[in-house]
Amino acid sequence: MDCSSWVNTSLDLNIRPHHHMLNEEVPKKEVERDFFLSGKRSSVKEETSGALEDELKRVSAENKKLTEMLTEMCENYDCLRRHLAEYMRNNPQKDLNTTNIPSKKRKSDTGITTTTTNNSNSNPMAINGTSESCSTDEESCKKSKEATNKAKVSKAYVRTESSDTSLIVKDGYQWRKYGQKVTRDNPSPRAYFKCSFGPSCPVKKKVQRSVEDQSILVATYLGEHNHPHPSQMETSPTSGSSRFVSQASVPCSSASLSSSSVPATTINFDSKKSNSSTTNNNHTNTVDAAVAKNPKPKPDSPEVPQVLVEQMASSLTKDPNFRAALVAAISGRISHIN
DNA sequence: CGGATTTGACCCGCGC
DNA sequence: GCGCGGGTCAAATCCG
């Protein structure tokens, strides 16, 4: 209610809410007038301004802390990104795909795999698990290019209970299964789903268990939902968290990566090359790629899950959508407190 | 009974 | 041209 929380901060926490004006035009005149009107009221004003100052300090400190945390996360992210780039250089053959089995794959399937192997790093539009372009070096790419231009492709890895044999990835959307196949390179069946949000939504997904680790489900999403996330429709629009879920863009952002319900992430196929020089909007791709690389937990690297968590956290903090949601959430919280 | 799932058949693109 | 394999269709079945 009061204006104390609306300090201009480096986090841009204050997006000029209506309170804001209290600090500007209106108060000046009113304070002046009040001052002349009654001394009693001016003392009240003094008290209030003291409280406001305190509040201001508190919020500023809070803001500073948040900024520091953010900076730290960003540094971690950069560090991880460098490591990833280095790793990619050292292991150019290893793909993001969970199947390391070299297969004489056909191109239709590899509208996906081709995009992973060529220079899609120049794709500034790829955001959060999307691959839109095949590059130029393959003619055969034409068709998959068409396809991928129409349907964005993203991938998510979801750890499930080992006892859980279903091919269900809970990402918040409703899916209708329309087929199941056993593919050659993987003994476990692949399930095909369409978004059940009417025929208007073209999104499809494939779900299959990872070859290396049967407890990991690999969900491949094709296309973008043209409707809001169900959770967004159900919950109040003022809820910061729900807004975040919906803004986490694209398909599948809320699937869980582990049994402990770590928020999941979308994986970009071509992101492994999504270059490290890109800034801001693309950084998530690189990290997602790193995540994508890790679905098969290496026995000799027990720290992997933690790394995943850190990567996701870093990725999230770099995500403008997430930041916007964070700002909204914090702003809401602060104003709620007041 | 209606919607969701299952599953065998079919289609189509690709490699040989 | 043929065979293979992934993706989709649609009838049958299941389930609430």
PDB file of N, CA, C and O (backbone and C1' of nucleotides) in Angstrom, chain A residues 178 181 184 190 192 194 204 206, chain C residues 3-10:
ATOM      1  N   TYR A 178      -1.832 -41.838 -29.694  1.00  0.00           N
ATOM      2  CA  TYR A 178      -2.403 -42.311 -30.949  1.00  0.00           C
ATOM      3  C   TYR A 178      -1.568 -43.408 -31.582  1.00  0.00           C
ATOM      4  O   TYR A 178      -1.904 -43.924 -32.650  1.00  0.00           O
ATOM      5  N   LYS A 181       5.086 -47.764 -31.051  1.00  0.00           N
ATOM      6  CA  LYS A 181       5.936 -48.541 -31.952  1.00  0.00           C
ATOM      7  C   LYS A 181       7.173 -49.008 -31.228  1.00  0.00           C
ATOM      8  O   LYS A 181       7.674 -48.335 -30.338  1.00  0.00           O
ATOM      9  N   ARG A 184      13.885 -49.630 -33.886  1.00  0.00           N
ATOM     10  CA  ARG A 184      14.995 -50.558 -34.048  1.00  0.00           C
ATOM     11  C   ARG A 184      16.122 -50.310 -33.039  1.00  0.00           C
ATOM     12  O   ARG A 184      16.712 -51.242 -32.497  1.00  0.00           O
ATOM     13  N   ARG A 190       8.135 -46.892 -28.327  1.00  0.00           N
ATOM     14  CA  ARG A 190       7.996 -45.437 -28.400  1.00  0.00           C
ATOM     15  C   ARG A 190       6.513 -45.115 -28.513  1.00  0.00           C
ATOM     16  O   ARG A 190       5.794 -45.682 -29.325  1.00  0.00           O
ATOM     17  N   TYR A 192       3.407 -42.382 -29.158  1.00  0.00           N
ATOM     18  CA  TYR A 192       3.124 -41.161 -29.895  1.00  0.00           C
ATOM     19  C   TYR A 192       1.897 -40.480 -29.289  1.00  0.00           C
ATOM     20  O   TYR A 192       0.867 -41.118 -29.086  1.00  0.00           O
ATOM     21  N   LYS A 194      -0.633 -36.849 -29.223  1.00  0.00           N
ATOM     22  CA  LYS A 194      -1.054 -35.567 -29.768  1.00  0.00           C
ATOM     23  C   LYS A 194      -1.639 -34.759 -28.630  1.00  0.00           C
ATOM     24  O   LYS A 194      -2.233 -35.312 -27.709  1.00  0.00           O
ATOM     25  N   LYS A 204       2.755 -32.442 -31.136  1.00  0.00           N
ATOM     26  CA  LYS A 204       2.853 -33.885 -30.917  1.00  0.00           C
ATOM     27  C   LYS A 204       4.066 -34.155 -30.043  1.00  0.00           C
ATOM     28  O   LYS A 204       4.968 -33.342 -29.957  1.00  0.00           O
ATOM     29  N   LYS A 206       6.723 -37.526 -28.780  1.00  0.00           N
ATOM     30  CA  LYS A 206       7.120 -38.928 -28.753  1.00  0.00           C
ATOM     31  C   LYS A 206       7.790 -39.181 -27.416  1.00  0.00           C
ATOM     32  O   LYS A 206       8.595 -38.384 -26.966  1.00  0.00           O
TER      33      LYS A 206
ATOM     34  P    DG C   3      11.067 -57.039 -51.682  1.00  0.00           P
ATOM     35  O5'  DG C   3      11.794 -56.546 -50.346  1.00  0.00           O
ATOM     36  C5'  DG C   3      13.218 -56.597 -50.265  1.00  0.00           C
ATOM     37  C4'  DG C   3      13.707 -55.787 -49.086  1.00  0.00           C
ATOM     38  C3'  DG C   3      12.904 -55.996 -47.795  1.00  0.00           C
ATOM     39  O3'  DG C   3      13.812 -56.097 -46.713  1.00  0.00           O
ATOM     40  C1'  DG C   3      12.903 -53.690 -48.374  1.00  0.00           C
ATOM     41  P    DC C   4      13.293 -56.436 -45.279  1.00  0.00           P
ATOM     42  O5'  DC C   4      13.634 -55.072 -44.511  1.00  0.00           O
ATOM     43  C5'  DC C   4      14.870 -54.412 -44.791  1.00  0.00           C
ATOM     44  C4'  DC C   4      14.885 -53.073 -44.088  1.00  0.00           C
ATOM     45  C3'  DC C   4      14.226 -53.086 -42.711  1.00  0.00           C
ATOM     46  O3'  DC C   4      15.061 -52.415 -41.801  1.00  0.00           O
ATOM     47  C1'  DC C   4      13.248 -51.407 -44.070  1.00  0.00           C
ATOM     48  P    DG C   5      14.831 -52.632 -40.267  1.00  0.00           P
ATOM     49  O5'  DG C   5      14.215 -51.223 -39.848  1.00  0.00           O
ATOM     50  C5'  DG C   5      14.864 -50.026 -40.241  1.00  0.00           C
ATOM     51  C4'  DG C   5      13.942 -48.850 -40.029  1.00  0.00           C
ATOM     52  C3'  DG C   5      13.126 -48.912 -38.733  1.00  0.00           C
ATOM     53  O3'  DG C   5      13.200 -47.659 -38.086  1.00  0.00           O
ATOM     54  C1'  DG C   5      11.707 -48.543 -40.569  1.00  0.00           C
ATOM     55  P    DG C   6      12.726 -47.471 -36.655  1.00  0.00           P
ATOM     56  O5'  DG C   6      11.965 -46.076 -36.775  1.00  0.00           O
ATOM     57  C5'  DG C   6      12.581 -45.016 -37.490  1.00  0.00           C
ATOM     58  C4'  DG C   6      11.539 -44.004 -37.923  1.00  0.00           C
ATOM     59  C3'  DG C   6      10.605 -43.547 -36.819  1.00  0.00           C
ATOM     60  O3'  DG C   6      10.365 -42.160 -36.977  1.00  0.00           O
ATOM     61  C1'  DG C   6       9.345 -44.520 -38.579  1.00  0.00           C
ATOM     62  P    DG C   7       9.576 -41.360 -35.917  1.00  0.00           P
ATOM     63  O5'  DG C   7       8.121 -41.220 -36.580  1.00  0.00           O
ATOM     64  C5'  DG C   7       7.991 -40.514 -37.797  1.00  0.00           C
ATOM     65  C4'  DG C   7       6.570 -40.600 -38.289  1.00  0.00           C
ATOM     66  C3'  DG C   7       5.493 -40.244 -37.265  1.00  0.00           C
ATOM     67  O3'  DG C   7       4.620 -39.290 -37.848  1.00  0.00           O
ATOM     68  C1'  DG C   7       4.998 -42.317 -38.302  1.00  0.00           C
ATOM     69  P    DT C   8       3.428 -38.677 -37.018  1.00  0.00           P
ATOM     70  O5'  DT C   8       2.167 -39.473 -37.593  1.00  0.00           O
ATOM     71  C5'  DT C   8       1.928 -39.439 -38.995  1.00  0.00           C
ATOM     72  C4'  DT C   8       0.741 -40.313 -39.332  1.00  0.00           C
ATOM     73  C3'  DT C   8      -0.525 -40.044 -38.515  1.00  0.00           C
ATOM     74  O3'  DT C   8      -1.583 -39.769 -39.410  1.00  0.00           O
ATOM     75  C1'  DT C   8      -0.030 -42.364 -38.609  1.00  0.00           C
ATOM     76  P    DC C   9      -2.994 -39.380 -38.882  1.00  0.00           P
ATOM     77  O5'  DC C   9      -3.838 -40.691 -39.251  1.00  0.00           O
ATOM     78  C5'  DC C   9      -3.625 -41.290 -40.515  1.00  0.00           C
ATOM     79  C4'  DC C   9      -4.425 -42.580 -40.621  1.00  0.00           C
ATOM     80  C3'  DC C   9      -5.828 -42.503 -40.038  1.00  0.00           C
ATOM     81  O3'  DC C   9      -6.727 -43.139 -40.923  1.00  0.00           O
ATOM     82  C1'  DC C   9      -4.626 -44.285 -39.024  1.00  0.00           C
ATOM     83  P    DA C  10      -8.244 -42.800 -40.932  1.00  0.00           P
ATOM     84  O5'  DA C  10      -8.851 -44.105 -40.246  1.00  0.00           O
ATOM     85  C5'  DA C  10      -8.437 -45.381 -40.707  1.00  0.00           C
ATOM     86  C4'  DA C  10      -8.872 -46.454 -39.723  1.00  0.00           C
ATOM     87  C3'  DA C  10     -10.200 -46.189 -39.007  1.00  0.00           C
ATOM     88  O3'  DA C  10     -10.873 -47.424 -38.827  1.00  0.00           O
ATOM     89  C1'  DA C  10      -8.539 -46.506 -37.419  1.00  0.00           C
TER      90       DA C  10
END
